[in-house]
GROMACS .gro file of C-alpha atoms in nm:
model
  446
    1UNK     CA    1  -0.465   1.746  -0.422
    2UNK     CA    2  -0.462   1.448  -0.186
    3UNK     CA    3  -0.328   1.658   0.102
    4UNK     CA    4  -0.596   1.924   0.045
    5UNK     CA    5  -0.877   1.666   0.057
    6UNK     CA    6  -0.734   1.509   0.374
    7UNK     CA    7  -0.699   1.849   0.544
    8UNK     CA    8  -1.055   1.954   0.452
    9UNK     CA    9  -1.205   1.629   0.582
   10UNK     CA   10  -0.991   1.644   0.896
   11UNK     CA   11  -1.105   2.002   0.967
   12UNK     CA   12  -1.467   1.908   0.903
   13UNK     CA   13  -1.458   1.607   1.138
   14UNK     CA   14  -1.261   1.803   1.402
   15UNK     CA   15  -1.527   2.075   1.399
   16UNK     CA   16  -1.801   1.813   1.441
   17UNK     CA   17  -1.627   1.658   1.740
   18UNK     CA   18  -1.555   2.001   1.890
   19UNK     CA   19  -1.921   2.105   1.878
   20UNK     CA   20  -2.025   1.765   2.011
   21UNK     CA   21  -1.799   1.803   2.316
   22UNK     CA   22  -1.905   2.164   2.365
   23UNK     CA   23  -2.274   2.066   2.355
   24UNK     CA   24  -2.217   1.776   2.592
   25UNK     CA   25  -2.036   1.996   2.848
   26UNK     CA   26  -2.302   2.266   2.823
   27UNK     CA   27  -2.588   2.021   2.877
   28UNK     CA   28  -2.398   1.851   3.158
   29UNK     CA   29  -2.344   2.181   3.338
   30UNK     CA   30  -2.709   2.280   3.296
   31UNK     CA   31  -2.825   1.940   3.424
   32UNK     CA   32  -2.594   1.970   3.727
   33UNK     CA   33  -2.746   2.307   3.819
   34UNK     CA   34  -3.094   2.154   3.789
   35UNK     CA   35  -3.001   1.866   4.022
   36UNK     CA   36  -2.858   2.106   4.281
   37UNK     CA   37  -3.183   2.304   4.277
   38UNK     CA   38  -3.384   1.980   4.311
   39UNK     CA   39  -3.166   1.880   4.607
   40UNK     CA   40  -3.243   2.214   4.773
   41UNK     CA   41  -3.612   2.162   4.699
   42UNK     CA   42  -3.596   1.813   4.852
   43UNK     CA   43  -3.427   1.949   5.164
   44UNK     CA   44  -3.696   2.214   5.195
   45UNK     CA   45  -3.969   1.950   5.152
   46UNK     CA   46  -3.864   1.756   5.463
   47UNK     CA   47  -4.094   1.798   5.765
   48UNK     CA   48  -3.993   2.085   5.988
   49UNK     CA   49  -3.979   1.854   6.290
   50UNK     CA   50  -3.755   1.605   6.104
   51UNK     CA   51  -3.451   1.709   6.313
   52UNK     CA   52  -3.636   1.865   6.610
   53UNK     CA   53  -3.620   1.740   6.966
   54UNK     CA   54  -3.840   1.439   7.031
   55UNK     CA   55  -3.760   1.286   6.695
   56UNK     CA   56  -3.400   1.196   6.626
   57UNK     CA   57  -3.371   1.020   6.288
   58UNK     CA   58  -3.026   0.897   6.389
   59UNK     CA   59  -3.187   0.688   6.666
   60UNK     CA   60  -3.521   0.607   6.497
   61UNK     CA   61  -3.443   0.509   6.134
   62UNK     CA   62  -3.777   0.332   6.078
   63UNK     CA   63  -3.974   0.645   6.161
   64UNK     CA   64  -3.725   0.850   5.961
   65UNK     CA   65  -3.782   0.636   5.649
   66UNK     CA   66  -4.160   0.672   5.680
   67UNK     CA   67  -4.148   1.048   5.723
   68UNK     CA   68  -3.886   1.084   5.452
   69UNK     CA   69  -4.075   0.880   5.193
   70UNK     CA   70  -4.402   1.057   5.262
   71UNK     CA   71  -4.238   1.396   5.212
   72UNK     CA   72  -4.007   1.321   4.916
   73UNK     CA   73  -4.189   1.063   4.701
   74UNK     CA   74  -4.413   1.323   4.527
   75UNK     CA   75  -4.102   1.518   4.428
   76UNK     CA   76  -3.936   1.213   4.276
   77UNK     CA   77  -4.241   1.124   4.066
   78UNK     CA   78  -4.290   1.475   3.935
   79UNK     CA   79  -3.927   1.525   3.825
   80UNK     CA   80  -3.828   1.178   3.698
   81UNK     CA   81  -3.558   1.130   3.962
   82UNK     CA   82  -3.382   0.795   4.013
   83UNK     CA   83  -3.340   0.827   4.388
   84UNK     CA   84  -3.339   1.075   4.673
   85UNK     CA   85  -3.159   0.995   4.997
   86UNK     CA   86  -3.015   1.155   5.309
   87UNK     CA   87  -2.649   1.099   5.396
   88UNK     CA   88  -2.511   1.182   5.736
   89UNK     CA   89  -2.191   1.386   5.773
   90UNK     CA   90  -2.000   1.070   5.866
   91UNK     CA   91  -2.096   0.900   5.533
   92UNK     CA   92  -2.378   0.682   5.668
   93UNK     CA   93  -2.703   0.651   5.474
   94UNK     CA   94  -2.992   0.772   5.688
   95UNK     CA   95  -3.291   0.729   5.458
   96UNK     CA   96  -3.352   0.647   5.089
   97UNK     CA   97  -3.640   0.607   4.847
   98UNK     CA   98  -3.466   0.287   4.735
   99UNK     CA   99  -3.368   0.120   5.062
  100UNK     CA  100  -3.278  -0.201   4.880
  101UNK     CA  101  -3.001  -0.015   4.695
  102UNK     CA  102  -2.893   0.216   4.980
  103UNK     CA  103  -2.992   0.050   5.314
  104UNK     CA  104  -3.024   0.283   5.614
  105UNK     CA  105  -2.734   0.263   5.856
  106UNK     CA  106  -2.479   0.151   5.594
  107UNK     CA  107  -2.200   0.352   5.435
  108UNK     CA  108  -2.296   0.557   5.131
  109UNK     CA  109  -2.112   0.388   4.838
  110UNK     CA  110  -2.051   0.712   4.646
  111UNK     CA  111  -1.904   0.902   4.939
  112UNK     CA  112  -1.544   0.900   4.817
  113UNK     CA  113  -1.632   0.959   4.452
  114UNK     CA  114  -1.869   1.252   4.529
  115UNK     CA  115  -1.665   1.384   4.823
  116UNK     CA  116  -1.604   1.740   4.684
  117UNK     CA  117  -1.975   1.797   4.614
  118UNK     CA  118  -2.079   1.646   4.949
  119UNK     CA  119  -1.833   1.867   5.143
  120UNK     CA  120  -1.964   2.172   4.958
  121UNK     CA  121  -2.321   2.082   5.060
  122UNK     CA  122  -2.217   2.020   5.422
  123UNK     CA  123  -2.068   2.371   5.417
  124UNK     CA  124  -2.408   2.506   5.309
  125UNK     CA  125  -2.344   2.541   4.931
  126UNK     CA  126  -2.547   2.310   4.703
  127UNK     CA  127  -2.333   2.134   4.438
  128UNK     CA  128  -2.350   1.868   4.170
  129UNK     CA  129  -2.111   1.588   4.074
  130UNK     CA  130  -1.950   1.513   3.743
  131UNK     CA  131  -2.124   1.272   3.511
  132UNK     CA  132  -2.020   0.911   3.573
  133UNK     CA  133  -2.104   0.578   3.412
  134UNK     CA  134  -2.280   0.358   3.667
  135UNK     CA  135  -2.288   0.061   3.429
  136UNK     CA  136  -2.238   0.007   3.057
  137UNK     CA  137  -2.448   0.268   2.879
  138UNK     CA  138  -2.608   0.397   3.203
  139UNK     CA  139  -2.487   0.737   3.325
  140UNK     CA  140  -2.574   0.905   3.658
  141UNK     CA  141  -2.530   1.246   3.807
  142UNK     CA  142  -2.611   1.364   4.160
  143UNK     CA  143  -2.692   1.694   4.324
  144UNK     CA  144  -2.635   1.764   4.697
  145UNK     CA  145  -2.790   2.020   4.932
  146UNK     CA  146  -2.751   2.079   5.309
  147UNK     CA  147  -3.002   1.947   5.563
  148UNK     CA  148  -3.168   2.129   5.727
  149UNK     CA  149  -3.226   2.361   5.434
  150UNK     CA  150  -3.058   2.699   5.458
  151UNK     CA  151  -2.834   2.594   5.749
  152UNK     CA  152  -2.469   2.686   5.779
  153UNK     CA  153  -2.263   2.383   5.870
  154UNK     CA  154  -2.509   2.096   5.806
  155UNK     CA  155  -2.536   1.767   5.988
  156UNK     CA  156  -2.643   1.583   5.669
  157UNK     CA  157  -2.702   1.628   5.297
  158UNK     CA  158  -2.983   1.541   5.059
  159UNK     CA  159  -2.861   1.355   4.751
  160UNK     CA  160  -3.069   1.362   4.433
  161UNK     CA  161  -2.962   1.109   4.169
  162UNK     CA  162  -3.092   1.114   3.814
  163UNK     CA  163  -3.002   0.970   3.474
  164UNK     CA  164  -2.970   1.253   3.219
  165UNK     CA  165  -3.217   1.194   2.937
  166UNK     CA  166  -3.023   1.427   2.707
  167UNK     CA  167  -2.745   1.168   2.693
  168UNK     CA  168  -2.958   0.939   2.477
  169UNK     CA  169  -2.950   1.195   2.197
  170UNK     CA  170  -2.580   1.259   2.255
  171UNK     CA  171  -2.502   0.887   2.244
  172UNK     CA  172  -2.681   0.862   1.910
  173UNK     CA  173  -2.498   1.171   1.787
  174UNK     CA  174  -2.166   1.028   1.903
  175UNK     CA  175  -2.240   0.702   1.722
  176UNK     CA  176  -2.318   0.898   1.405
  177UNK     CA  177  -1.991   1.089   1.440
  178UNK     CA  178  -1.793   0.768   1.495
  179UNK     CA  179  -1.947   0.611   1.186
  180UNK     CA  180  -1.893   0.930   0.986
  181UNK     CA  181  -1.531   0.949   1.099
  182UNK     CA  182  -1.473   0.586   1.008
  183UNK     CA  183  -1.631   0.635   0.666
  184UNK     CA  184  -1.423   0.949   0.614
  185UNK     CA  185  -1.102   0.767   0.702
  186UNK     CA  186  -1.202   0.482   0.470
  187UNK     CA  187  -1.289   0.733   0.199
  188UNK     CA  188  -0.954   0.906   0.241
  189UNK     CA  189  -0.775   0.571   0.221
  190UNK     CA  190  -0.965   0.469  -0.093
  191UNK     CA  191  -0.919   0.811  -0.251
  192UNK     CA  192  -0.547   0.804  -0.169
  193UNK     CA  193  -0.511   0.455  -0.316
  194UNK     CA  194  -0.703   0.561  -0.626
  195UNK     CA  195  -0.495   0.879  -0.656
  196UNK     CA  196  -0.169   0.686  -0.629
  197UNK     CA  197  -0.293   0.433  -0.882
  198UNK     CA  198  -0.399   0.711  -1.117
  199UNK     CA  199  -0.066   0.886  -1.067
  200UNK     CA  200   0.116   0.562  -1.140
  201UNK     CA  201  -0.093   0.514  -1.455
  202UNK     CA  202  -0.014   0.870  -1.565
  203UNK     CA  203   0.357   0.815  -1.505
  204UNK     CA  204   0.349   0.490  -1.702
  205UNK     CA  205   0.156   0.664  -1.980
  206UNK     CA  206   0.414   0.944  -1.979
  207UNK     CA  207   0.698   0.693  -1.996
  208UNK     CA  208   0.520   0.512  -2.278
  209UNK     CA  209   0.474   0.840  -2.462
  210UNK     CA  210   0.838   0.931  -2.416
  211UNK     CA  211   0.939   0.587  -2.539
  212UNK     CA  212   0.711   0.625  -2.840
  213UNK     CA  213   0.866   0.962  -2.916
  214UNK     CA  214   1.212   0.812  -2.881
  215UNK     CA  215   1.120   0.528  -3.113
  216UNK     CA  216   0.971   0.771  -3.362
  217UNK     CA  217   1.295   0.968  -3.362
  218UNK     CA  218   1.489   0.645  -3.391
  219UNK     CA  219   1.270   0.537  -3.680
  220UNK     CA  220   1.336   0.856  -3.870
  221UNK     CA  221   1.706   0.827  -3.799
  222UNK     CA  222   1.715   0.460  -3.896
  223UNK     CA  223   1.531   0.528  -4.220
  224UNK     CA  224   1.793   0.787  -4.314
  225UNK     CA  225   2.077   0.556  -4.213
  226UNK     CA  226   1.925   0.272  -4.413
  227UNK     CA  227   1.931   0.485  -4.726
  228UNK     CA  228   2.286   0.610  -4.664
  229UNK     CA  229   2.435   0.276  -4.558
  230UNK     CA  230   2.260   0.017  -4.773
  231UNK     CA  231   2.372   0.167  -5.103
  232UNK     CA  232   2.744   0.152  -5.008
  233UNK     CA  233   2.690  -0.195  -4.863
  234UNK     CA  234   2.544  -0.311  -5.191
  235UNK     CA  235   2.846  -0.172  -5.376
  236UNK     CA  236   3.089  -0.337  -5.130
  237UNK     CA  237   2.914  -0.672  -5.160
  238UNK     CA  238   2.909  -0.656  -5.539
  239UNK     CA  239   3.280  -0.568  -5.545
  240UNK     CA  240   3.356  -0.854  -5.307
  241UNK     CA  241   3.169  -1.101  -5.526
  242UNK     CA  242   3.365  -0.989  -5.831
  243UNK     CA  243   3.690  -1.011  -5.633
  244UNK     CA  244   3.595  -1.362  -5.518
  245UNK     CA  245   3.534  -1.470  -5.879
  246UNK     CA  246   3.861  -1.309  -5.990
  247UNK     CA  247   4.064  -1.474  -5.712
  248UNK     CA  248   3.926  -1.823  -5.663
  249UNK     CA  249   4.222  -1.922  -5.446
  250UNK     CA  250   4.108  -1.670  -5.183
  251UNK     CA  251   3.734  -1.706  -5.236
  252UNK     CA  252   3.672  -1.865  -4.895
  253UNK     CA  253   3.852  -1.582  -4.716
  254UNK     CA  254   3.665  -1.317  -4.912
  255UNK     CA  255   3.336  -1.496  -4.847
  256UNK     CA  256   3.386  -1.515  -4.471
  257UNK     CA  257   3.549  -1.179  -4.405
  258UNK     CA  258   3.376  -0.949  -4.646
  259UNK     CA  259   3.051  -1.087  -4.779
  260UNK     CA  260   2.938  -1.239  -4.449
  261UNK     CA  261   3.024  -0.922  -4.257
  262UNK     CA  262   2.832  -0.713  -4.508
  263UNK     CA  263   2.535  -0.945  -4.470
  264UNK     CA  264   2.564  -0.926  -4.090
  265UNK     CA  265   2.575  -0.547  -4.095
  266UNK     CA  266   2.279  -0.536  -4.330
  267UNK     CA  267   2.089  -0.774  -4.102
  268UNK     CA  268   2.169  -0.559  -3.796
  269UNK     CA  269   2.044  -0.252  -3.980
  270UNK     CA  270   1.726  -0.442  -4.066
  271UNK     CA  271   1.683  -0.532  -3.698
  272UNK     CA  272   1.712  -0.168  -3.596
  273UNK     CA  273   1.449  -0.072  -3.849
  274UNK     CA  274   1.222  -0.352  -3.729
  275UNK     CA  275   1.261  -0.235  -3.367
  276UNK     CA  276   1.193   0.128  -3.453
  277UNK     CA  277   0.891   0.055  -3.673
  278UNK     CA  278   0.748  -0.199  -3.425
  279UNK     CA  279   0.676  -0.454  -3.697
  280UNK     CA  280   0.633  -0.823  -3.606
  281UNK     CA  281   0.889  -1.073  -3.731
  282UNK     CA  282   0.833  -1.409  -3.899
  283UNK     CA  283   0.737  -1.691  -3.660
  284UNK     CA  284   0.884  -2.036  -3.720
  285UNK     CA  285   0.934  -2.350  -3.517
  286UNK     CA  286   1.289  -2.389  -3.384
  287UNK     CA  287   1.495  -2.518  -3.092
  288UNK     CA  288   1.603  -2.262  -2.830
  289UNK     CA  289   1.887  -2.491  -2.724
  290UNK     CA  290   2.036  -2.483  -3.074
  291UNK     CA  291   1.987  -2.105  -3.108
  292UNK     CA  292   2.153  -2.038  -2.773
  293UNK     CA  293   2.432  -2.283  -2.857
  294UNK     CA  294   2.509  -2.098  -3.182
  295UNK     CA  295   2.527  -1.767  -2.994
  296UNK     CA  296   2.768  -1.924  -2.743
  297UNK     CA  297   2.990  -2.062  -3.020
  298UNK     CA  298   3.000  -1.726  -3.201
  299UNK     CA  299   3.119  -1.548  -2.889
  300UNK     CA  300   3.358  -1.827  -2.786
  301UNK     CA  301   3.543  -1.797  -3.116
  302UNK     CA  302   3.616  -1.432  -3.036
  303UNK     CA  303   3.759  -1.525  -2.694
  304UNK     CA  304   4.058  -1.716  -2.829
  305UNK     CA  305   4.377  -1.572  -2.687
  306UNK     CA  306   4.198  -1.401  -2.394
  307UNK     CA  307   4.167  -1.486  -2.024
  308UNK     CA  308   3.787  -1.496  -2.038
  309UNK     CA  309   3.624  -1.837  -2.004
  310UNK     CA  310   3.279  -1.899  -2.153
  311UNK     CA  311   3.094  -2.199  -2.005
  312UNK     CA  312   2.756  -2.334  -2.115
  313UNK     CA  313   2.532  -2.561  -1.908
  314UNK     CA  314   2.211  -2.676  -2.075
  315UNK     CA  315   1.989  -2.880  -1.846
  316UNK     CA  316   1.764  -2.987  -2.137
  317UNK     CA  317   1.863  -3.125  -2.477
  318UNK     CA  318   1.581  -2.961  -2.670
  319UNK     CA  319   1.367  -2.657  -2.604
  320UNK     CA  320   1.089  -2.640  -2.865
  321UNK     CA  321   0.981  -2.282  -2.933
  322UNK     CA  322   0.779  -2.080  -3.184
  323UNK     CA  323   0.893  -1.732  -3.282
  324UNK     CA  324   1.137  -1.528  -3.485
  325UNK     CA  325   1.451  -1.741  -3.464
  326UNK     CA  326   1.682  -1.473  -3.598
  327UNK     CA  327   1.566  -1.209  -3.347
  328UNK     CA  328   1.582  -1.453  -3.055
  329UNK     CA  329   1.935  -1.561  -3.146
  330UNK     CA  330   2.038  -1.196  -3.182
  331UNK     CA  331   1.892  -1.125  -2.838
  332UNK     CA  332   2.095  -1.410  -2.687
  333UNK     CA  333   2.405  -1.285  -2.865
  334UNK     CA  334   2.354  -0.930  -2.735
  335UNK     CA  335   2.331  -1.048  -2.374
  336UNK     CA  336   2.636  -1.278  -2.399
  337UNK     CA  337   2.843  -1.007  -2.570
  338UNK     CA  338   2.746  -0.759  -2.297
  339UNK     CA  339   2.859  -1.010  -2.034
  340UNK     CA  340   3.191  -1.061  -2.209
  341UNK     CA  341   3.246  -0.683  -2.249
  342UNK     CA  342   3.183  -0.630  -1.877
  343UNK     CA  343   3.502  -0.828  -1.797
  344UNK     CA  344   3.808  -0.605  -1.816
  345UNK     CA  345   4.078  -0.870  -1.763
  346UNK     CA  346   4.030  -1.232  -1.672
  347UNK     CA  347   3.692  -1.368  -1.577
  348UNK     CA  348   3.413  -1.607  -1.654
  349UNK     CA  349   3.083  -1.596  -1.840
  350UNK     CA  350   2.831  -1.868  -1.758
  351UNK     CA  351   2.533  -1.946  -1.981
  352UNK     CA  352   2.260  -2.184  -1.865
  353UNK     CA  353   1.927  -2.307  -1.999
  354UNK     CA  354   1.668  -2.492  -1.793
  355UNK     CA  355   1.297  -2.562  -1.786
  356UNK     CA  356   1.074  -2.441  -1.503
  357UNK     CA  357   0.714  -2.551  -1.538
  358UNK     CA  358   0.590  -2.427  -1.872
  359UNK     CA  359   0.868  -2.173  -1.910
  360UNK     CA  360   1.228  -2.178  -2.027
  361UNK     CA  361   1.481  -1.997  -1.808
  362UNK     CA  362   1.802  -1.868  -1.965
  363UNK     CA  363   2.067  -1.713  -1.738
  364UNK     CA  364   2.381  -1.532  -1.844
  365UNK     CA  365   2.614  -1.448  -1.555
  366UNK     CA  366   2.952  -1.278  -1.559
  367UNK     CA  367   3.221  -1.188  -1.309
  368UNK     CA  368   3.270  -0.841  -1.449
  369UNK     CA  369   3.256  -0.494  -1.301
  370UNK     CA  370   2.880  -0.497  -1.243
  371UNK     CA  371   2.624  -0.223  -1.302
  372UNK     CA  372   2.583   0.067  -1.055
  373UNK     CA  373   2.251   0.056  -0.873
  374UNK     CA  374   2.139   0.394  -1.009
  375UNK     CA  375   2.186   0.268  -1.367
  376UNK     CA  376   1.996  -0.062  -1.330
  377UNK     CA  377   1.657   0.099  -1.395
  378UNK     CA  378   1.784   0.258  -1.719
  379UNK     CA  379   1.981  -0.017  -1.889
  380UNK     CA  380   1.689  -0.110  -2.117
  381UNK     CA  381   1.629   0.248  -2.232
  382UNK     CA  382   1.706   0.308  -2.601
  383UNK     CA  383   2.040   0.488  -2.652
  384UNK     CA  384   2.142   0.453  -2.287
  385UNK     CA  385   2.491   0.308  -2.242
  386UNK     CA  386   2.774   0.326  -1.989
  387UNK     CA  387   3.031   0.225  -2.250
  388UNK     CA  388   3.256   0.460  -2.439
  389UNK     CA  389   3.138   0.294  -2.760
  390UNK     CA  390   2.814   0.143  -2.885
  391UNK     CA  391   2.473   0.283  -2.974
  392UNK     CA  392   2.292   0.185  -2.654
  393UNK     CA  393   2.035  -0.014  -2.854
  394UNK     CA  394   2.148  -0.369  -2.782
  395UNK     CA  395   1.960  -0.431  -2.457
  396UNK     CA  396   1.663  -0.221  -2.573
  397UNK     CA  397   1.629  -0.446  -2.880
  398UNK     CA  398   1.680  -0.753  -2.662
  399UNK     CA  399   1.407  -0.650  -2.416
  400UNK     CA  400   1.162  -0.574  -2.696
  401UNK     CA  401   1.239  -0.906  -2.866
  402UNK     CA  402   1.186  -1.105  -2.546
  403UNK     CA  403   0.863  -0.923  -2.458
  404UNK     CA  404   0.733  -0.961  -2.815
  405UNK     CA  405   0.766  -1.337  -2.762
  406UNK     CA  406   0.573  -1.331  -2.432
  407UNK     CA  407   0.882  -1.347  -2.213
  408UNK     CA  408   1.050  -1.136  -1.949
  409UNK     CA  409   1.404  -1.020  -1.889
  410UNK     CA  410   1.548  -0.915  -1.553
  411UNK     CA  411   1.891  -0.800  -1.438
  412UNK     CA  412   2.058  -0.827  -1.099
  413UNK     CA  413   2.402  -0.685  -1.038
  414UNK     CA  414   2.657  -0.621  -0.766
  415UNK     CA  415   2.921  -0.361  -0.831
  416UNK     CA  416   3.260  -0.527  -0.850
  417UNK     CA  417   3.115  -0.881  -0.836
  418UNK     CA  418   2.926  -0.924  -1.163
  419UNK     CA  419   2.588  -0.925  -1.330
  420UNK     CA  420   2.322  -1.189  -1.398
  421UNK     CA  421   2.066  -1.155  -1.675
  422UNK     CA  422   1.763  -1.385  -1.648
  423UNK     CA  423   1.539  -1.444  -1.950
  424UNK     CA  424   1.216  -1.642  -1.925
  425UNK     CA  425   1.028  -1.754  -2.235
  426UNK     CA  426   0.701  -1.949  -2.252
  427UNK     CA  427   0.706  -2.306  -2.377
  428UNK     CA  428   0.469  -2.365  -2.671
  429UNK     CA  429   0.131  -2.523  -2.621
  430UNK     CA  430   0.096  -2.895  -2.681
  431UNK     CA  431  -0.079  -2.842  -3.013
  432UNK     CA  432   0.231  -2.684  -3.165
  433UNK     CA  433   0.507  -2.880  -2.998
  434UNK     CA  434   0.509  -3.163  -3.252
  435UNK     CA  435   0.613  -2.930  -3.535
  436UNK     CA  436   0.888  -2.759  -3.340
  437UNK     CA  437   1.233  -2.801  -3.489
  438UNK     CA  438   1.110  -2.950  -3.818
  439UNK     CA  439   1.063  -2.801  -4.160
  440UNK     CA  440   0.779  -2.869  -4.403
  441UNK     CA  441   0.937  -3.198  -4.512
  442UNK     CA  442   0.960  -3.328  -4.156
  443UNK     CA  443   1.339  -3.287  -4.136
  444UNK     CA  444   1.509  -3.135  -3.835
  445UNK     CA  445   1.557  -2.768  -3.912
  446UNK     CA  446   1.840  -2.732  -3.663
   0.00000   0.00000   0.00000
C-alpha cells in the first residue's frame, strides 16, 4: 500500500518534470532560431557602403557607431532586443547599441563562451548560443550572423542578444513544480508515518486480542481446575484437621506441612483465577519493605544446604504503599524463585529496594544461566516457559500484578552471566501516606 502510493506519486512528479524540461528545450530551440534570423536581418539592415572603400569602420569607429545605430536601432525597438553589436573576427567589439556595456575597440566579453556560434557565423552559417544566466534570475541568449550578409568567410559577425520572455512563465512553472514536489515528499513522509503508526496499532490490537483469547482459554481451564482441585483440597484439609486433633503431639508438624500447604495451593489457585478473570484485588495500606523481606525469608529457608547465597540490600527502612499486599508479595516471590531456579550450581541472588523520586525500585539479580536474546520478548507471555517443569504463568501473573498497581517490570539478561529483573512501583500520594502500614486501630499492620 505504502509502496504503491510512493510509486504513483513518483511517476506523477517525474512526468511533470519531464514535460517541463521538454517544453523548456523546445522553447529554447525555437527562440534560438528566431535570434539567428534576427541576426541575419540586422546584418542585411546595415548600409551597403558600411564595408566599402572610402569608409573603413575598423579605422573610423565614431562614424561606424553613428551609421550602425541609425540602421539598427529601429530593429531593436520593434523586436524587443537587449542589444545588437558587431564583433570583428579577432574578437574586438566594433560597434554596439549599448556602448557603455560593450565599448568599441575592446574585447568582446562573450567571445570564449559563444565561440562555437561565432565561428559558425564567420563561416557564413547563422547560429545561436545556449541559454545562459547573466545574473541571478536574468537569462540571455544570442544569435550570430555573418557580416556582410550572405558572404562566405566573413570579416565580422552581428550579435543579437535578447532575454527570453518565455522563461518568466517557465520559472513560475518550475517554482510550482518544486513546491508540488516538496509537498508530495512531505505528504509521502506523513502518510508513511501514519501508515506505520496504524500498522503498529493494528499489531498491538492483534496482540491484545490474542492475549484476551489466551486469557479466556485460561479462564475456562482455571474454572474447571478450580472445581476439580478445590473439592479434594477441602477433603485433605478436613482430614488433616482431624488428624491434628487426634495427634496433639504432632499438631504443629501437621499444621505446617499439610494445612499450610493446602492453604497455599488454594491461594495459588485463587490467584490464577483472579488473573484469568481480570478482577481487581483488595487494596490495603502496607509496607513494601516488609512484604519483600518476607519473600526473601521464604526463599532463603529453602536454600539451606545449597551453594546459592541470597543477599538483601534495602536502602530504605519503610516503603509505604497501597495495593493488594498478597498479590504484590506473590509477585516478589515469583521473581526471586525464578532467580534462584536459574542457578544450576553455586551462585548468588541479590535483592535490593531503593527509592528514586516518587517511585520505588526493586531489583532482583542472579548469576545464573541467563535468558537467550530471542526469548526475552516472550518471557511474560502466559504459558511460555523454558523450564522442563512449571506452567509458564509465574512471570505473566507477576507482570499483570505490577501493571495493575501502576508499575513496570523490565528484564535484562546476558547468556551465561545472569539476569536482572527491575520492578518500579509508584509511591503513594501524600494524602494516603499517613495511613500506610497501620490498621484501623492505628497499630502497625506489619
